[in-house]
Coordinates of C-alpha atoms in Angstrom, one line a residue:
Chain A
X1 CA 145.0 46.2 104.8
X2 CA 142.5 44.6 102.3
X3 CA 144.3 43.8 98.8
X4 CA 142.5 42.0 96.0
X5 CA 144.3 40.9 92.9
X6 CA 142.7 39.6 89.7
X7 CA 145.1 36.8 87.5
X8 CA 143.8 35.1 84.0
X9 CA 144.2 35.0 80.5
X10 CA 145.4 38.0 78.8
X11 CA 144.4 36.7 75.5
X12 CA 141.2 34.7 74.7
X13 CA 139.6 32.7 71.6
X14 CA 136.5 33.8 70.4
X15 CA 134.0 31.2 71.4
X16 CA 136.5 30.0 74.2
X17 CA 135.9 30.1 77.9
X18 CA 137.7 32.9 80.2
X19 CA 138.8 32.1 83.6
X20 CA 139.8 34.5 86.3
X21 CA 140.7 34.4 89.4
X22 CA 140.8 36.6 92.3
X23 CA 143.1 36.3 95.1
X24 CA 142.6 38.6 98.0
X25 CA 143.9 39.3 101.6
X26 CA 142.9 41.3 104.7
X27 CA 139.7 39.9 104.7
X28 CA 137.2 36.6 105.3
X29 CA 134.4 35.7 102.7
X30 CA 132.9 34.2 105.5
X31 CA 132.3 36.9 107.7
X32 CA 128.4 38.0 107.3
X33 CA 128.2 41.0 105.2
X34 CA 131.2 40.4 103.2
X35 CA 131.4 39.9 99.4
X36 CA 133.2 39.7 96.5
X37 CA 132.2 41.4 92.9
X38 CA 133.6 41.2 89.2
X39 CA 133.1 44.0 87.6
X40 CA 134.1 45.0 83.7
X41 CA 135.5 48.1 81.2
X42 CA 135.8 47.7 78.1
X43 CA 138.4 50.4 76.6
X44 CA 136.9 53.8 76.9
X45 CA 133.9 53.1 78.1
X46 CA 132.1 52.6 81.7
X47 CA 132.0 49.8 84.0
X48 CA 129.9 47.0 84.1
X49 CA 129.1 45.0 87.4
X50 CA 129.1 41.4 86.1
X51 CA 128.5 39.2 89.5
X52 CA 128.8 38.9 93.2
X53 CA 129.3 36.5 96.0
X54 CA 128.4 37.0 99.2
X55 CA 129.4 35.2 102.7
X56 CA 126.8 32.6 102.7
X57 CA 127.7 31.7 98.8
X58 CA 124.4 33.5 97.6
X59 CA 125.3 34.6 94.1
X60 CA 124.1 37.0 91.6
X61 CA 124.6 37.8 88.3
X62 CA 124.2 40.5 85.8
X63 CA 120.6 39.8 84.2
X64 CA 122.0 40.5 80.6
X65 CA 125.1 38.1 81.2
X66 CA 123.7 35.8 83.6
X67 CA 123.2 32.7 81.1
X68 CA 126.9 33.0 80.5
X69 CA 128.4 33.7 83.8
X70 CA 129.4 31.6 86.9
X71 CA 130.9 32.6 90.5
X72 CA 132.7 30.6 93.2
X73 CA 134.4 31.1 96.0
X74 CA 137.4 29.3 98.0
X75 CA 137.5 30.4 101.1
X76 CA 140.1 28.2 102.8
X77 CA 142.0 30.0 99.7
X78 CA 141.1 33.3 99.7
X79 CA 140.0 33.2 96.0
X80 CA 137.0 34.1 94.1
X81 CA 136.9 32.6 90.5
X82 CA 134.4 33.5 87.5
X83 CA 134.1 31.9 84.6
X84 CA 132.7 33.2 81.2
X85 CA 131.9 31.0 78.3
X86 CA 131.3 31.8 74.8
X87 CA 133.8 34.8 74.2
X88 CA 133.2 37.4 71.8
X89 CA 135.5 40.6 70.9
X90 CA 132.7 42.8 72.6
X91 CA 134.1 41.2 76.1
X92 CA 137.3 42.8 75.7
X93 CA 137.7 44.7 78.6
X94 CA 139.5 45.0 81.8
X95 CA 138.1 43.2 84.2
X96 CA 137.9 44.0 87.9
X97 CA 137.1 42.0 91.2
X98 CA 136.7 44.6 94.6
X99 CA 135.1 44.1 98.2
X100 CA 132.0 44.0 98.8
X101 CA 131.4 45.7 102.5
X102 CA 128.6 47.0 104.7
X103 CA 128.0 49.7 107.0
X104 CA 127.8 48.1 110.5
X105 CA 124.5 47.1 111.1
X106 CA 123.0 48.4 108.1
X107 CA 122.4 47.4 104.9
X108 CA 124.3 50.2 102.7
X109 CA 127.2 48.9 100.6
X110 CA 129.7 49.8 98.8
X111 CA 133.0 48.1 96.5
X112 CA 136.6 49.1 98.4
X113 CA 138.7 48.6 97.6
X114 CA 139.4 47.4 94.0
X115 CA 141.7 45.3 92.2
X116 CA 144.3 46.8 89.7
X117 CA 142.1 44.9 87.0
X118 CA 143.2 42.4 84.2
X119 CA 142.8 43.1 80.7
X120 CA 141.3 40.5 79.0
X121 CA 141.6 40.6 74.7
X122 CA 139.1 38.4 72.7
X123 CA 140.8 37.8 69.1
X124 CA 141.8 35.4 67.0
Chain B
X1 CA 117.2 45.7 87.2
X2 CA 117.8 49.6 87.9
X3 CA 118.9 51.4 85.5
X4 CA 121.9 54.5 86.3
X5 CA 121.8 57.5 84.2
X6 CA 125.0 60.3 84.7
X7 CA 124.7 64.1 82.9
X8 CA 126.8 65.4 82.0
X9 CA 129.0 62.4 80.2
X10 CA 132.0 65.2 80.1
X11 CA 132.7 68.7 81.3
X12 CA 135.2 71.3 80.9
X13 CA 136.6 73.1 83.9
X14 CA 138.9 74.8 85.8
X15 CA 140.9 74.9 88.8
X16 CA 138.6 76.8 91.6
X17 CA 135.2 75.7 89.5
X18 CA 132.8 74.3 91.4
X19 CA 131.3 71.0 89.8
X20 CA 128.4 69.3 89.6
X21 CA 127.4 66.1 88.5
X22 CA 124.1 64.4 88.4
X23 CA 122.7 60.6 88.7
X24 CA 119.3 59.3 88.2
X25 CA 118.1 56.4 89.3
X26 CA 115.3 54.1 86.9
X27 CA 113.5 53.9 90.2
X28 CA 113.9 55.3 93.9
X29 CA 116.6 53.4 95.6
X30 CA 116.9 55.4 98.7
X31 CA 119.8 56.5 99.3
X32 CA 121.6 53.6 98.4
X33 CA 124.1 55.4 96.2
X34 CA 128.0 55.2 96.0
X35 CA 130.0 57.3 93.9
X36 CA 133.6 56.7 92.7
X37 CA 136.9 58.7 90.7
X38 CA 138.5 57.1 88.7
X39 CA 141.5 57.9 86.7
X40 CA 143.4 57.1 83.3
X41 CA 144.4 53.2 84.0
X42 CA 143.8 52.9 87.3
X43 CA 141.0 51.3 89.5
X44 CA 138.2 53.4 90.6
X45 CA 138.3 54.8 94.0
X46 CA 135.4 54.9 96.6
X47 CA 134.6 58.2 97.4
X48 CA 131.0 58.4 99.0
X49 CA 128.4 56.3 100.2
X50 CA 124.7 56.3 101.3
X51 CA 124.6 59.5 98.4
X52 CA 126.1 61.5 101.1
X53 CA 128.2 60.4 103.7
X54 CA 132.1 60.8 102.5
X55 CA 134.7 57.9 103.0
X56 CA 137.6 58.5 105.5
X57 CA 140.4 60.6 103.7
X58 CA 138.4 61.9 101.2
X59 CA 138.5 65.7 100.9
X60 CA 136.0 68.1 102.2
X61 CA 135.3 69.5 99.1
X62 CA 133.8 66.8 97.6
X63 CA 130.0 66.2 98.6
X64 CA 126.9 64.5 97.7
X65 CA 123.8 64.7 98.0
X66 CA 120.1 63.7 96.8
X67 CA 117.5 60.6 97.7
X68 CA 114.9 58.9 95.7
X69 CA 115.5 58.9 92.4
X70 CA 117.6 62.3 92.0
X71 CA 121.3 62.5 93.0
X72 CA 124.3 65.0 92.7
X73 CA 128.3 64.7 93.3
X74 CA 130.0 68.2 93.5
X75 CA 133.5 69.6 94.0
X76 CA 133.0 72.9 95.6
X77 CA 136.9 73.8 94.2
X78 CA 137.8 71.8 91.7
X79 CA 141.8 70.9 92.3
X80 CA 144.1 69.4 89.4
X81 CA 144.2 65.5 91.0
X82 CA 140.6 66.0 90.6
X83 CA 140.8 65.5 86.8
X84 CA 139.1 62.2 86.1
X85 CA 136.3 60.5 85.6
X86 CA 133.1 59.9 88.0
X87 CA 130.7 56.9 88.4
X88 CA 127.7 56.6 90.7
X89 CA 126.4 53.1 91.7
X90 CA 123.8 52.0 92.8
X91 CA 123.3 49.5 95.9
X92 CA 119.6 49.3 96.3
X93 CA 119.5 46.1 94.7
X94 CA 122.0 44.5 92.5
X95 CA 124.8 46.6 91.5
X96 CA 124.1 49.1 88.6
X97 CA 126.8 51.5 87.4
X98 CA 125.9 54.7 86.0
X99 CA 127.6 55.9 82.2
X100 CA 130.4 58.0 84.1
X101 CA 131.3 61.8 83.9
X102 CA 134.7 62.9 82.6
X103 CA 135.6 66.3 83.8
X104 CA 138.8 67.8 81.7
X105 CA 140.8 70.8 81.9
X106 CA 139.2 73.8 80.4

């Protein structure tokens, strides 16, 4: 059984840096195929994909957040971090990590499961 | 980066309707499209994959279909735990999510 949970900061300092980490089990990040995304919702409204990390530590980003964003993974810990500097209230959100997995011997993917999600509160 | 767009954003229904939701794509991806439920404070839920095939455990009556550009989600009997709201994604390329679809209680 796959389980991912995320663990950070509830509250966060405008300006400030956020840190979150996901622990997960059931699974290896490095098994081909295999990833790990973040993935955002800011109260009533939709999610956002924020940034992946795959098996072979290839890493991408969400083009509109990507100056601000950073992934790593620890695989002898079963943990994915990301970092996000320069908080704003606009990042409120809960924030969500989930599996990345592949159909076998293809290349469609999909994100299961998910975390239960952190919510994370920019203010002062 | 490709760009998700759900219609409606929310619908009124009820139990027996059949529902449909549709997902456009900024540019063809395929059929490398997921969709997912999600309900009031919890995660979201994978339902289907490659815009058609349906994840183990996941009722008959949900379907999708579509390729290229033009996609569709539909409940064929809408049931009460279907209540929630809908999100396609894209997997073409890097993730995109699309606006989601809340579908209430008439």
């Amino acid at each position: 059984q796959i389980t991912l949970k995320e663990s950070g900061p509830t509250l966060v300092a405008p300006t400030q840096t956020l840190t979150l980490t996901c622990t997960f089990s059931g699974f290896s990040l490095s098994i081909s195929g295999v990833g790990v995304g973040w993935i955002r919702q800011p109260p009533g409204k939709a999610l956002e994909w924020l940034a992946l990390i795959y098996w072979d530590d290839d890493k991408r980003y969400s083009p509109s957040l990507k100056s601000r964003l950073t992934i790593t993974k620890d695989t002898s810990k079963n943990q994915v971090v990301l970092t996000m500097t320069n908080m704003d209230p606009v990042d409120t959100a809960t924030y969500y990590c989930a599996h990345r997995t592949s159909l076998t011997g293809t290349t469609v993917n999909w994100f299961d499961p998910w975390g239960q999600g952190t919510l994370v509160t920019v203010s002062s | 980066d490709i760009q998700m767009t759900q219609s409606p954003s929310s619908l009124s229904a009820s139990v027996g309707d059949r529902v449909t939701i549709t997902c456009r794509a900024s540019q063809s991806i395929r059929n490398y499209l997921n969709w997912y439920q999600q309900k009031p404070g919890k995660a979201p839920k994978f339902l289907i994959y490659a815009a058609s095939s349906l994840q183990s455990g996941v009722p008959s009556r949900f379907s999708g279909s579509g390729s290229g550009t033009d996609f569709t989600l539909t409940i064929s009997s809408l049931q009460p735990e279907d209540f929630a709201t809908y999100y396609c994604q894209q997997s073409y390329s890097d993730p995109s999510f699309g606006g989601g679809t809340k579908v209430e209680i008439k």
